[in-house]
mmCIF file with all atom_site columns, C-alpha atoms in Angstrom:
data_model
loop_
_atom_site.group_PDB
_atom_site.id
_atom_site.type_symbol
_atom_site.label_atom_id
_atom_site.label_alt_id
_atom_site.label_comp_id
_atom_site.label_asym_id
_atom_site.label_entity_id
_atom_site.label_seq_id
_atom_site.pdbx_PDB_ins_code
_atom_site.Cartn_x
_atom_site.Cartn_y
_atom_site.Cartn_z
_atom_site.occupancy
_atom_site.B_iso_or_equiv
_atom_site.pdbx_formal_charge
_atom_site.auth_seq_id
_atom_site.auth_comp_id
_atom_site.auth_asym_id
_atom_site.auth_atom_id
_atom_site.pdbx_PDB_model_num
ATOM 1   C CA . UNK A 1 1   ? 107.113 89.702 122.074 1.00 44.00 ? 1   UNK A CA 1
ATOM 2   C CA . UNK A 1 2   ? 109.996 91.969 122.471 1.00 42.00 ? 2   UNK A CA 1
ATOM 3   C CA . UNK A 1 3   ? 113.699 91.645 121.159 1.00 45.00 ? 3   UNK A CA 1
ATOM 4   C CA . UNK A 1 4   ? 115.474 88.296 121.596 1.00 50.00 ? 4   UNK A CA 1
ATOM 5   C CA . UNK A 1 5   ? 117.239 89.318 124.875 1.00 50.00 ? 5   UNK A CA 1
ATOM 6   C CA . UNK A 1 6   ? 113.715 89.669 126.618 1.00 72.00 ? 6   UNK A CA 1
ATOM 7   C CA . UNK A 1 7   ? 112.440 86.191 124.942 1.00 89.00 ? 7   UNK A CA 1
ATOM 8   C CA . UNK A 1 8   ? 111.876 83.481 127.464 1.00 94.00 ? 8   UNK A CA 1
ATOM 9   C CA . UNK A 1 9   ? 112.473 80.045 126.218 1.00 96.00 ? 9   UNK A CA 1
ATOM 10  C CA . UNK A 1 10  ? 111.486 76.738 128.606 1.00 97.00 ? 10  UNK A CA 1
ATOM 11  C CA . UNK A 1 11  ? 113.069 73.304 127.543 1.00 97.00 ? 11  UNK A CA 1
ATOM 12  C CA . UNK A 1 12  ? 111.631 70.132 128.916 1.00 96.00 ? 12  UNK A CA 1
ATOM 13  C CA . UNK A 1 13  ? 113.123 66.638 128.115 1.00 94.00 ? 13  UNK A CA 1
ATOM 14  C CA . UNK A 1 14  ? 114.041 63.794 130.401 1.00 93.00 ? 14  UNK A CA 1
ATOM 15  C CA . UNK A 1 15  ? 117.245 63.783 128.836 1.00 92.00 ? 15  UNK A CA 1
ATOM 16  C CA . UNK A 1 16  ? 120.025 66.125 130.357 1.00 94.00 ? 16  UNK A CA 1
ATOM 17  C CA . UNK A 1 17  ? 122.556 66.145 127.220 1.00 93.00 ? 17  UNK A CA 1
ATOM 18  C CA . UNK A 1 18  ? 119.452 67.550 125.259 1.00 93.00 ? 18  UNK A CA 1
ATOM 19  C CA . UNK A 1 19  ? 118.630 70.113 127.641 1.00 94.00 ? 19  UNK A CA 1
ATOM 20  C CA . UNK A 1 20  ? 122.352 70.900 127.485 1.00 95.00 ? 20  UNK A CA 1
ATOM 21  C CA . UNK A 1 21  ? 122.976 70.953 124.081 1.00 94.00 ? 21  UNK A CA 1
ATOM 22  C CA . UNK A 1 22  ? 119.234 73.140 123.597 1.00 95.00 ? 22  UNK A CA 1
ATOM 23  C CA . UNK A 1 23  ? 120.403 75.442 126.755 1.00 95.00 ? 23  UNK A CA 1
ATOM 24  C CA . UNK A 1 24  ? 123.634 76.098 125.307 1.00 95.00 ? 24  UNK A CA 1
ATOM 25  C CA . UNK A 1 25  ? 122.458 77.052 122.226 1.00 94.00 ? 25  UNK A CA 1
ATOM 26  C CA . UNK A 1 26  ? 119.947 78.899 122.810 1.00 94.00 ? 26  UNK A CA 1
ATOM 27  C CA . UNK A 1 27  ? 121.908 81.454 125.361 1.00 94.00 ? 27  UNK A CA 1
ATOM 28  C CA . UNK A 1 28  ? 124.399 81.590 122.227 1.00 92.00 ? 28  UNK A CA 1
ATOM 29  C CA . UNK A 1 29  ? 121.370 83.341 120.476 1.00 90.00 ? 29  UNK A CA 1
ATOM 30  C CA . UNK A 1 30  ? 120.318 85.785 123.614 1.00 92.00 ? 30  UNK A CA 1
ATOM 31  C CA . UNK A 1 31  ? 117.435 84.054 124.827 1.00 93.00 ? 31  UNK A CA 1
ATOM 32  C CA . UNK A 1 32  ? 116.743 83.519 128.412 1.00 94.00 ? 32  UNK A CA 1
ATOM 33  C CA . UNK A 1 33  ? 116.606 79.736 129.430 1.00 96.00 ? 33  UNK A CA 1
ATOM 34  C CA . UNK A 1 34  ? 115.256 77.388 131.981 1.00 96.00 ? 34  UNK A CA 1
ATOM 35  C CA . UNK A 1 35  ? 114.943 73.932 131.621 1.00 97.00 ? 35  UNK A CA 1
ATOM 36  C CA . UNK A 1 36  ? 112.855 70.648 133.325 1.00 95.00 ? 36  UNK A CA 1
ATOM 37  C CA . UNK A 1 37  ? 113.485 67.283 133.252 1.00 94.00 ? 37  UNK A CA 1
ATOM 38  C CA . UNK A 1 38  ? 109.705 65.943 133.483 1.00 93.00 ? 38  UNK A CA 1
ATOM 39  C CA . UNK A 1 39  ? 106.185 66.863 132.370 1.00 93.00 ? 39  UNK A CA 1
ATOM 40  C CA . UNK A 1 40  ? 105.005 68.156 135.970 1.00 94.00 ? 40  UNK A CA 1
ATOM 41  C CA . UNK A 1 41  ? 108.068 70.089 136.793 1.00 94.00 ? 41  UNK A CA 1
ATOM 42  C CA . UNK A 1 42  ? 107.375 71.850 133.296 1.00 94.00 ? 42  UNK A CA 1
ATOM 43  C CA . UNK A 1 43  ? 103.578 72.570 133.569 1.00 95.00 ? 43  UNK A CA 1
ATOM 44  C CA . UNK A 1 44  ? 104.890 74.031 137.245 1.00 95.00 ? 44  UNK A CA 1
ATOM 45  C CA . UNK A 1 45  ? 108.527 76.181 135.686 1.00 96.00 ? 45  UNK A CA 1
ATOM 46  C CA . UNK A 1 46  ? 105.793 77.531 132.737 1.00 96.00 ? 46  UNK A CA 1
ATOM 47  C CA . UNK A 1 47  ? 103.640 79.215 135.236 1.00 94.00 ? 47  UNK A CA 1
ATOM 48  C CA . UNK A 1 48  ? 106.468 80.729 137.419 1.00 94.00 ? 48  UNK A CA 1
ATOM 49  C CA . UNK A 1 49  ? 108.931 81.231 134.289 1.00 95.00 ? 49  UNK A CA 1
ATOM 50  C CA . UNK A 1 50  ? 106.009 82.789 131.867 1.00 92.00 ? 50  UNK A CA 1
ATOM 51  C CA . UNK A 1 51  ? 107.990 81.595 128.653 1.00 95.00 ? 51  UNK A CA 1
ATOM 52  C CA . UNK A 1 52  ? 107.771 83.113 125.241 1.00 92.00 ? 52  UNK A CA 1
ATOM 53  C CA . UNK A 1 53  ? 108.149 79.641 123.797 1.00 94.00 ? 53  UNK A CA 1
ATOM 54  C CA . UNK A 1 54  ? 108.464 76.210 125.188 1.00 96.00 ? 54  UNK A CA 1
ATOM 55  C CA . UNK A 1 55  ? 110.105 73.272 123.582 1.00 96.00 ? 55  UNK A CA 1
ATOM 56  C CA . UNK A 1 56  ? 108.803 69.891 124.540 1.00 93.00 ? 56  UNK A CA 1
ATOM 57  C CA . UNK A 1 57  ? 109.640 66.520 124.688 1.00 92.00 ? 57  UNK A CA 1
ATOM 58  C CA . UNK A 1 58  ? 106.902 63.821 123.908 1.00 88.00 ? 58  UNK A CA 1
ATOM 59  C CA . UNK A 1 59  ? 108.323 60.784 125.387 1.00 87.00 ? 59  UNK A CA 1
ATOM 60  C CA . UNK A 1 60  ? 109.085 61.257 129.198 1.00 89.00 ? 60  UNK A CA 1
ATOM 61  C CA . UNK A 1 61  ? 107.883 59.616 132.171 1.00 83.00 ? 61  UNK A CA 1
ATOM 62  C CA . UNK A 1 62  ? 105.439 60.445 134.655 1.00 84.00 ? 62  UNK A CA 1
ATOM 63  C CA . UNK A 1 63  ? 103.631 62.140 132.019 1.00 91.00 ? 63  UNK A CA 1
ATOM 64  C CA . UNK A 1 64  ? 103.894 62.683 128.574 1.00 90.00 ? 64  UNK A CA 1
ATOM 65  C CA . UNK A 1 65  ? 104.635 66.097 126.415 1.00 90.00 ? 65  UNK A CA 1
ATOM 66  C CA . UNK A 1 66  ? 101.105 66.080 124.987 1.00 89.00 ? 66  UNK A CA 1
ATOM 67  C CA . UNK A 1 67  ? 99.376  65.898 128.514 1.00 92.00 ? 67  UNK A CA 1
ATOM 68  C CA . UNK A 1 68  ? 101.667 68.357 129.566 1.00 93.00 ? 68  UNK A CA 1
ATOM 69  C CA . UNK A 1 69  ? 101.279 70.754 126.795 1.00 91.00 ? 69  UNK A CA 1
ATOM 70  C CA . UNK A 1 70  ? 96.870  70.247 127.108 1.00 89.00 ? 70  UNK A CA 1
ATOM 71  C CA . UNK A 1 71  ? 97.845  71.798 130.732 1.00 92.00 ? 71  UNK A CA 1
ATOM 72  C CA . UNK A 1 72  ? 99.796  74.365 129.911 1.00 92.00 ? 72  UNK A CA 1
ATOM 73  C CA . UNK A 1 73  ? 97.266  75.577 127.276 1.00 87.00 ? 73  UNK A CA 1
ATOM 74  C CA . UNK A 1 74  ? 94.743  75.291 130.410 1.00 85.00 ? 74  UNK A CA 1
ATOM 75  C CA . UNK A 1 75  ? 96.854  78.354 131.726 1.00 87.00 ? 75  UNK A CA 1
ATOM 76  C CA . UNK A 1 76  ? 95.420  82.020 130.499 1.00 79.00 ? 76  UNK A CA 1
ATOM 77  C CA . UNK A 1 77  ? 98.771  83.433 130.595 1.00 82.00 ? 77  UNK A CA 1
ATOM 78  C CA . UNK A 1 78  ? 100.287 80.927 128.623 1.00 86.00 ? 78  UNK A CA 1
ATOM 79  C CA . UNK A 1 79  ? 97.558  80.663 125.954 1.00 78.00 ? 79  UNK A CA 1
ATOM 80  C CA . UNK A 1 80  ? 99.992  83.066 123.520 1.00 79.00 ? 80  UNK A CA 1
ATOM 81  C CA . UNK A 1 81  ? 102.907 81.173 124.188 1.00 88.00 ? 81  UNK A CA 1
ATOM 82  C CA . UNK A 1 82  ? 104.290 78.859 121.498 1.00 89.00 ? 82  UNK A CA 1
ATOM 83  C CA . UNK A 1 83  ? 104.940 75.445 121.618 1.00 91.00 ? 83  UNK A CA 1
ATOM 84  C CA . UNK A 1 84  ? 107.421 73.076 119.351 1.00 90.00 ? 84  UNK A CA 1
ATOM 85  C CA . UNK A 1 85  ? 107.043 69.498 120.140 1.00 89.00 ? 85  UNK A CA 1
ATOM 86  C CA . UNK A 1 86  ? 110.506 67.822 119.912 1.00 86.00 ? 86  UNK A CA 1
ATOM 87  C CA . UNK A 1 87  ? 110.353 63.748 119.417 1.00 81.00 ? 87  UNK A CA 1
ATOM 88  C CA . UNK A 1 88  ? 111.982 60.895 117.915 1.00 77.00 ? 88  UNK A CA 1
ATOM 89  C CA . UNK A 1 89  ? 108.628 59.195 116.980 1.00 66.00 ? 89  UNK A CA 1
ATOM 90  C CA . UNK A 1 90  ? 107.484 60.256 113.523 1.00 62.00 ? 90  UNK A CA 1
ATOM 91  C CA . UNK A 1 91  ? 104.301 58.447 113.269 1.00 58.00 ? 91  UNK A CA 1
ATOM 92  C CA . UNK A 1 92  ? 101.305 60.652 112.184 1.00 58.00 ? 92  UNK A CA 1
ATOM 93  C CA . UNK A 1 93  ? 98.789  59.832 114.691 1.00 58.00 ? 93  UNK A CA 1
ATOM 94  C CA . UNK A 1 94  ? 101.694 61.432 117.583 1.00 66.00 ? 94  UNK A CA 1
ATOM 95  C CA . UNK A 1 95  ? 101.526 64.657 115.191 1.00 68.00 ? 95  UNK A CA 1
ATOM 96  C CA . UNK A 1 96  ? 98.155  64.694 114.940 1.00 72.00 ? 96  UNK A CA 1
ATOM 97  C CA . UNK A 1 97  ? 98.319  64.282 119.026 1.00 76.00 ? 97  UNK A CA 1
ATOM 98  C CA . UNK A 1 98  ? 100.498 67.214 119.452 1.00 74.00 ? 98  UNK A CA 1
ATOM 99  C CA . UNK A 1 99  ? 98.819  69.767 117.106 1.00 75.00 ? 99  UNK A CA 1
ATOM 100 C CA . UNK A 1 100 ? 94.921  68.937 118.921 1.00 76.00 ? 100 UNK A CA 1
ATOM 101 C CA . UNK A 1 101 ? 96.312  69.912 122.126 1.00 79.00 ? 101 UNK A CA 1
ATOM 102 C CA . UNK A 1 102 ? 97.850  73.374 120.980 1.00 78.00 ? 102 UNK A CA 1
ATOM 103 C CA . UNK A 1 103 ? 101.181 72.521 119.441 1.00 81.00 ? 103 UNK A CA 1
ATOM 104 C CA . UNK A 1 104 ? 102.761 74.952 116.888 1.00 82.00 ? 104 UNK A CA 1
ATOM 105 C CA . UNK A 1 105 ? 105.357 72.788 115.449 1.00 82.00 ? 105 UNK A CA 1
ATOM 106 C CA . UNK A 1 106 ? 106.255 69.281 115.886 1.00 81.00 ? 106 UNK A CA 1
ATOM 107 C CA . UNK A 1 107 ? 110.476 69.122 114.732 1.00 84.00 ? 107 UNK A CA 1
ATOM 108 C CA . UNK A 1 108 ? 111.706 65.110 114.598 1.00 81.00 ? 108 UNK A CA 1
ATOM 109 C CA . UNK A 1 109 ? 114.947 64.170 116.668 1.00 83.00 ? 109 UNK A CA 1
ATOM 110 C CA . UNK A 1 110 ? 118.067 64.046 116.177 1.00 84.00 ? 110 UNK A CA 1
ATOM 111 C CA . UNK A 1 111 ? 117.561 67.803 116.707 1.00 85.00 ? 111 UNK A CA 1
ATOM 112 C CA . UNK A 1 112 ? 119.697 69.555 113.906 1.00 88.00 ? 112 UNK A CA 1
ATOM 113 C CA . UNK A 1 113 ? 120.727 72.949 116.450 1.00 88.00 ? 113 UNK A CA 1
ATOM 114 C CA . UNK A 1 114 ? 121.507 75.642 113.693 1.00 89.00 ? 114 UNK A CA 1
ATOM 115 C CA . UNK A 1 115 ? 118.000 74.046 112.094 1.00 87.00 ? 115 UNK A CA 1
ATOM 116 C CA . UNK A 1 116 ? 116.039 74.541 115.131 1.00 90.00 ? 116 UNK A CA 1
ATOM 117 C CA . UNK A 1 117 ? 117.211 77.755 115.863 1.00 91.00 ? 117 UNK A CA 1
ATOM 118 C CA . UNK A 1 118 ? 116.436 78.960 112.495 1.00 87.00 ? 118 UNK A CA 1
ATOM 119 C CA . UNK A 1 119 ? 112.993 77.692 113.050 1.00 85.00 ? 119 UNK A CA 1
ATOM 120 C CA . UNK A 1 120 ? 112.475 79.365 116.191 1.00 89.00 ? 120 UNK A CA 1
ATOM 121 C CA . UNK A 1 121 ? 113.511 82.848 114.814 1.00 87.00 ? 121 UNK A CA 1
ATOM 122 C CA . UNK A 1 122 ? 110.966 82.316 111.753 1.00 81.00 ? 122 UNK A CA 1
ATOM 123 C CA . UNK A 1 123 ? 108.099 81.870 114.611 1.00 80.00 ? 123 UNK A CA 1
ATOM 124 C CA . UNK A 1 124 ? 109.166 84.783 116.315 1.00 82.00 ? 124 UNK A CA 1
ATOM 125 C CA . UNK A 1 125 ? 109.409 86.706 113.550 1.00 78.00 ? 125 UNK A CA 1
ATOM 126 C CA . UNK A 1 126 ? 106.219 85.646 111.772 1.00 71.00 ? 126 UNK A CA 1
ATOM 127 C CA . UNK A 1 127 ? 104.398 86.932 115.254 1.00 70.00 ? 127 UNK A CA 1
ATOM 128 C CA . UNK A 1 128 ? 106.014 90.038 115.221 1.00 65.00 ? 128 UNK A CA 1
ATOM 129 C CA . UNK A 1 129 ? 104.349 91.273 111.849 1.00 61.00 ? 129 UNK A CA 1
ATOM 130 C CA . UNK A 1 130 ? 101.234 89.687 112.867 1.00 59.00 ? 130 UNK A CA 1
ATOM 131 C CA . UNK A 1 131 ? 100.932 91.717 115.828 1.00 56.00 ? 131 UNK A CA 1
ATOM 132 C CA . UNK A 1 132 ? 101.569 94.841 114.321 1.00 53.00 ? 132 UNK A CA 1
ATOM 133 C CA . UNK A 1 133 ? 98.167  94.524 112.967 1.00 54.00 ? 133 UNK A CA 1
ATOM 134 C CA . UNK A 1 134 ? 96.052  95.957 115.795 1.00 49.00 ? 134 UNK A CA 1
ATOM 135 C CA . UNK A 1 135 ? 92.256  96.279 113.865 1.00 70.00 ? 135 UNK A CA 1
ATOM 136 C CA . UNK A 1 136 ? 88.965  94.978 115.455 1.00 78.00 ? 136 UNK A CA 1
ATOM 137 C CA . UNK A 1 137 ? 86.390  92.961 113.823 1.00 84.00 ? 137 UNK A CA 1
ATOM 138 C CA . UNK A 1 138 ? 82.896  93.129 114.991 1.00 82.00 ? 138 UNK A CA 1
ATOM 139 C CA . UNK A 1 139 ? 80.589  90.492 113.256 1.00 79.00 ? 139 UNK A CA 1
ATOM 140 C CA . UNK A 1 140 ? 77.325  88.967 114.755 1.00 77.00 ? 140 UNK A CA 1
ATOM 141 C CA . UNK A 1 141 ? 78.030  89.827 117.930 1.00 81.00 ? 141 UNK A CA 1
ATOM 142 C CA . UNK A 1 142 ? 81.200  88.541 117.890 1.00 87.00 ? 142 UNK A CA 1
ATOM 143 C CA . UNK A 1 143 ? 84.112  90.910 118.746 1.00 89.00 ? 143 UNK A CA 1
ATOM 144 C CA . UNK A 1 144 ? 87.603  89.741 117.747 1.00 89.00 ? 144 UNK A CA 1
ATOM 145 C CA . UNK A 1 145 ? 90.464  92.215 118.724 1.00 87.00 ? 145 UNK A CA 1
ATOM 146 C CA . UNK A 1 146 ? 93.607  91.178 117.331 1.00 81.00 ? 146 UNK A CA 1
ATOM 147 C CA . UNK A 1 147 ? 95.526  94.126 119.475 1.00 75.00 ? 147 UNK A CA 1
ATOM 148 C CA . UNK A 1 148 ? 95.208  92.007 122.860 1.00 77.00 ? 148 UNK A CA 1
ATOM 149 C CA . UNK A 1 149 ? 94.001  88.642 121.389 1.00 80.00 ? 149 UNK A CA 1
ATOM 150 C CA . UNK A 1 150 ? 90.654  88.395 122.779 1.00 84.00 ? 150 UNK A CA 1
ATOM 151 C CA . UNK A 1 151 ? 87.184  87.692 121.416 1.00 91.00 ? 151 UNK A CA 1
ATOM 152 C CA . UNK A 1 152 ? 83.694  88.798 123.119 1.00 90.00 ? 152 UNK A CA 1
ATOM 153 C CA . UNK A 1 153 ? 80.691  87.053 122.049 1.00 87.00 ? 153 UNK A CA 1
ATOM 154 C CA . UNK A 1 154 ? 77.704  88.700 123.064 1.00 80.00 ? 154 UNK A CA 1
ATOM 155 C CA . UNK A 1 155 ? 79.636  90.528 125.817 1.00 78.00 ? 155 UNK A CA 1
ATOM 156 C CA . UNK A 1 156 ? 81.008  86.935 127.215 1.00 87.00 ? 156 UNK A CA 1
ATOM 157 C CA . UNK A 1 157 ? 85.035  87.061 126.865 1.00 89.00 ? 157 UNK A CA 1
ATOM 158 C CA . UNK A 1 158 ? 86.399  83.525 125.395 1.00 89.00 ? 158 UNK A CA 1
ATOM 159 C CA . UNK A 1 159 ? 90.116  82.714 125.144 1.00 85.00 ? 159 UNK A CA 1
ATOM 160 C CA . UNK A 1 160 ? 91.069  80.573 122.221 1.00 86.00 ? 160 UNK A CA 1
ATOM 161 C CA . UNK A 1 161 ? 94.947  79.443 121.984 1.00 84.00 ? 161 UNK A CA 1
ATOM 162 C CA . UNK A 1 162 ? 97.117  81.375 119.527 1.00 84.00 ? 162 UNK A CA 1
ATOM 163 C CA . UNK A 1 163 ? 96.698  79.004 116.275 1.00 87.00 ? 163 UNK A CA 1
ATOM 164 C CA . UNK A 1 164 ? 92.698  78.506 117.215 1.00 90.00 ? 164 UNK A CA 1
ATOM 165 C CA . UNK A 1 165 ? 92.603  82.519 117.255 1.00 91.00 ? 165 UNK A CA 1
ATOM 166 C CA . UNK A 1 166 ? 94.917  83.684 114.356 1.00 90.00 ? 166 UNK A CA 1
ATOM 167 C CA . UNK A 1 167 ? 92.256  81.067 112.339 1.00 93.00 ? 167 UNK A CA 1
ATOM 168 C CA . UNK A 1 168 ? 89.452  82.369 113.067 1.00 94.00 ? 168 UNK A CA 1
ATOM 169 C CA . UNK A 1 169 ? 90.690  86.028 112.892 1.00 92.00 ? 169 UNK A CA 1
ATOM 170 C CA . UNK A 1 170 ? 92.039  85.702 109.381 1.00 91.00 ? 170 UNK A CA 1
ATOM 171 C CA . UNK A 1 171 ? 88.786  83.774 108.150 1.00 93.00 ? 171 UNK A CA 1
ATOM 172 C CA . UNK A 1 172 ? 86.722  86.313 109.778 1.00 90.00 ? 172 UNK A CA 1
ATOM 173 C CA . UNK A 1 173 ? 88.431  88.969 108.174 1.00 87.00 ? 173 UNK A CA 1
ATOM 174 C CA . UNK A 1 174 ? 87.862  87.513 104.963 1.00 85.00 ? 174 UNK A CA 1
ATOM 175 C CA . UNK A 1 175 ? 83.945  87.022 105.263 1.00 86.00 ? 175 UNK A CA 1
ATOM 176 C CA . UNK A 1 176 ? 81.969  84.371 102.739 1.00 87.00 ? 176 UNK A CA 1
ATOM 177 C CA . UNK A 1 177 ? 85.065  83.670 101.165 1.00 90.00 ? 177 UNK A CA 1
ATOM 178 C CA . UNK A 1 178 ? 85.837  80.247 100.749 1.00 92.00 ? 178 UNK A CA 1
ATOM 179 C CA . UNK A 1 179 ? 89.807  78.926 101.719 1.00 93.00 ? 179 UNK A CA 1
ATOM 180 C CA . UNK A 1 180 ? 90.935  75.441 101.101 1.00 92.00 ? 180 UNK A CA 1
ATOM 181 C CA . UNK A 1 181 ? 92.538  73.573 104.021 1.00 90.00 ? 181 UNK A CA 1
ATOM 182 C CA . UNK A 1 182 ? 96.389  74.311 101.892 1.00 88.00 ? 182 UNK A CA 1
ATOM 183 C CA . UNK A 1 183 ? 95.480  78.112 101.861 1.00 89.00 ? 183 UNK A CA 1
ATOM 184 C CA . UNK A 1 184 ? 94.832  78.189 105.510 1.00 91.00 ? 184 UNK A CA 1
ATOM 185 C CA . UNK A 1 185 ? 97.668  76.049 106.452 1.00 87.00 ? 185 UNK A CA 1
ATOM 186 C CA . UNK A 1 186 ? 100.088 78.385 104.619 1.00 85.00 ? 186 UNK A CA 1
ATOM 187 C CA . UNK A 1 187 ? 98.606  81.681 105.813 1.00 86.00 ? 187 UNK A CA 1
ATOM 188 C CA . UNK A 1 188 ? 98.233  80.666 109.517 1.00 87.00 ? 188 UNK A CA 1
ATOM 189 C CA . UNK A 1 189 ? 101.225 77.949 110.027 1.00 83.00 ? 189 UNK A CA 1
ATOM 190 C CA . UNK A 1 190 ? 103.329 79.469 107.222 1.00 78.00 ? 190 UNK A CA 1
ATOM 191 C CA . UNK A 1 191 ? 105.534 77.658 104.651 1.00 68.00 ? 191 UNK A CA 1
ATOM 192 C CA . UNK A 1 192 ? 108.678 76.835 107.256 1.00 65.00 ? 192 UNK A CA 1
ATOM 193 C CA . UNK A 1 193 ? 106.444 74.700 109.189 1.00 64.00 ? 193 UNK A CA 1
ATOM 194 C CA . UNK A 1 194 ? 105.164 71.332 108.435 1.00 65.00 ? 194 UNK A CA 1
ATOM 195 C CA . UNK A 1 195 ? 101.955 70.253 108.932 1.00 69.00 ? 195 UNK A CA 1
ATOM 196 C CA . UNK A 1 196 ? 99.179  67.929 107.937 1.00 75.00 ? 196 UNK A CA 1
ATOM 197 C CA . UNK A 1 197 ? 95.820  68.930 106.348 1.00 76.00 ? 197 UNK A CA 1
ATOM 198 C CA . UNK A 1 198 ? 94.006  67.174 109.469 1.00 82.00 ? 198 UNK A CA 1
ATOM 199 C CA . UNK A 1 199 ? 95.215  70.071 111.466 1.00 85.00 ? 199 UNK A CA 1
ATOM 200 C CA . UNK A 1 200 ? 93.164  72.880 110.199 1.00 89.00 ? 200 UNK A CA 1
ATOM 201 C CA . UNK A 1 201 ? 90.008  70.450 110.876 1.00 91.00 ? 201 UNK A CA 1
ATOM 202 C CA . UNK A 1 202 ? 91.203  70.058 114.427 1.00 89.00 ? 202 UNK A CA 1
ATOM 203 C CA . UNK A 1 203 ? 91.638  73.577 115.275 1.00 91.00 ? 203 UNK A CA 1
ATOM 204 C CA . UNK A 1 204 ? 87.825  74.333 113.482 1.00 94.00 ? 204 UNK A CA 1
ATOM 205 C CA . UNK A 1 205 ? 86.296  72.038 115.521 1.00 93.00 ? 205 UNK A CA 1
ATOM 206 C CA . UNK A 1 206 ? 88.097  73.412 118.780 1.00 91.00 ? 206 UNK A CA 1
ATOM 207 C CA . UNK A 1 207 ? 86.907  77.014 117.457 1.00 93.00 ? 207 UNK A CA 1
ATOM 208 C CA . UNK A 1 208 ? 83.634  75.479 117.154 1.00 94.00 ? 208 UNK A CA 1
ATOM 209 C CA . UNK A 1 209 ? 83.202  74.192 120.582 1.00 92.00 ? 209 UNK A CA 1
ATOM 210 C CA . UNK A 1 210 ? 83.865  77.845 122.032 1.00 91.00 ? 210 UNK A CA 1
ATOM 211 C CA . UNK A 1 211 ? 81.801  80.241 119.474 1.00 92.00 ? 211 UNK A CA 1
ATOM 212 C CA . UNK A 1 212 ? 79.255  77.832 117.828 1.00 91.00 ? 212 UNK A CA 1
ATOM 213 C CA . UNK A 1 213 ? 78.516  76.251 114.410 1.00 90.00 ? 213 UNK A CA 1
ATOM 214 C CA . UNK A 1 214 ? 77.065  80.080 113.471 1.00 88.00 ? 214 UNK A CA 1
ATOM 215 C CA . UNK A 1 215 ? 80.365  81.527 112.055 1.00 91.00 ? 215 UNK A CA 1
ATOM 216 C CA . UNK A 1 216 ? 82.242  78.782 110.356 1.00 94.00 ? 216 UNK A CA 1
ATOM 217 C CA . UNK A 1 217 ? 80.750  76.877 107.904 1.00 94.00 ? 217 UNK A CA 1
ATOM 218 C CA . UNK A 1 218 ? 82.207  74.122 106.072 1.00 94.00 ? 218 UNK A CA 1
ATOM 219 C CA . UNK A 1 219 ? 82.245  74.070 101.944 1.00 92.00 ? 219 UNK A CA 1
ATOM 220 C CA . UNK A 1 220 ? 82.278  70.004 101.129 1.00 89.00 ? 220 UNK A CA 1
ATOM 221 C CA . UNK A 1 221 ? 85.196  69.206 99.084  1.00 88.00 ? 221 UNK A CA 1
ATOM 222 C CA . UNK A 1 222 ? 86.562  72.890 99.511  1.00 90.00 ? 222 UNK A CA 1
ATOM 223 C CA . UNK A 1 223 ? 87.015  74.140 102.420 1.00 93.00 ? 223 UNK A CA 1
ATOM 224 C CA . UNK A 1 224 ? 85.849  76.844 105.153 1.00 95.00 ? 224 UNK A CA 1
ATOM 225 C CA . UNK A 1 225 ? 84.208  80.250 105.385 1.00 94.00 ? 225 UNK A CA 1
ATOM 226 C CA . UNK A 1 226 ? 83.569  82.677 107.892 1.00 93.00 ? 226 UNK A CA 1
ATOM 227 C CA . UNK A 1 227 ? 79.851  83.255 107.293 1.00 87.00 ? 227 UNK A CA 1
ATOM 228 C CA . UNK A 1 228 ? 76.870  85.228 108.998 1.00 75.00 ? 228 UNK A CA 1
ATOM 229 C CA . UNK A 1 229 ? 74.007  83.862 106.879 1.00 65.00 ? 229 UNK A CA 1
#
């Protein structure tokens, strides 16, 4: 992603006061911002606006944030957009549901604008550092290209959401090395984002659904490794 001035943010929330608050603070930081009052409009706006980041409320009428996120992640052009959930709900199952459909972060209300702006900046900074690495990994019929975020398996192209891609890439960079859930959370999500250890399991399951069970192995009681054996 380019400079802050070129980064686009979509805010989807059914409370106009929150939309106005976030729009004001984001534009003050130099982001280009669009808003939507419900999930249906959010998906429609995201397709046209092509945001780099989406701030998405969970509890909304007509269509909740989880379903909205799921639909957004099905749009290839939006697969690399960051999605941060904003919600008044703090139950564990809500957080798991959010990460299960492809969220990058989860922030509970009431929103503190300065803290949120800091989280957003950290997310973009970390992404810029990762994009500086442009090498390819080719192992066992699987080709992973970090520069274009593409995967080919036996010449068939496979699309993975950003976090699933990064998880697979990280494991493939270190074949046969076992990583615990905490290590994977630290390397993929970073220390400034709080997520549950089970989030790793959810993402591993989703990667396996797309590339099969041959590449990522479970080491019982320890974690996961990339292996061709």
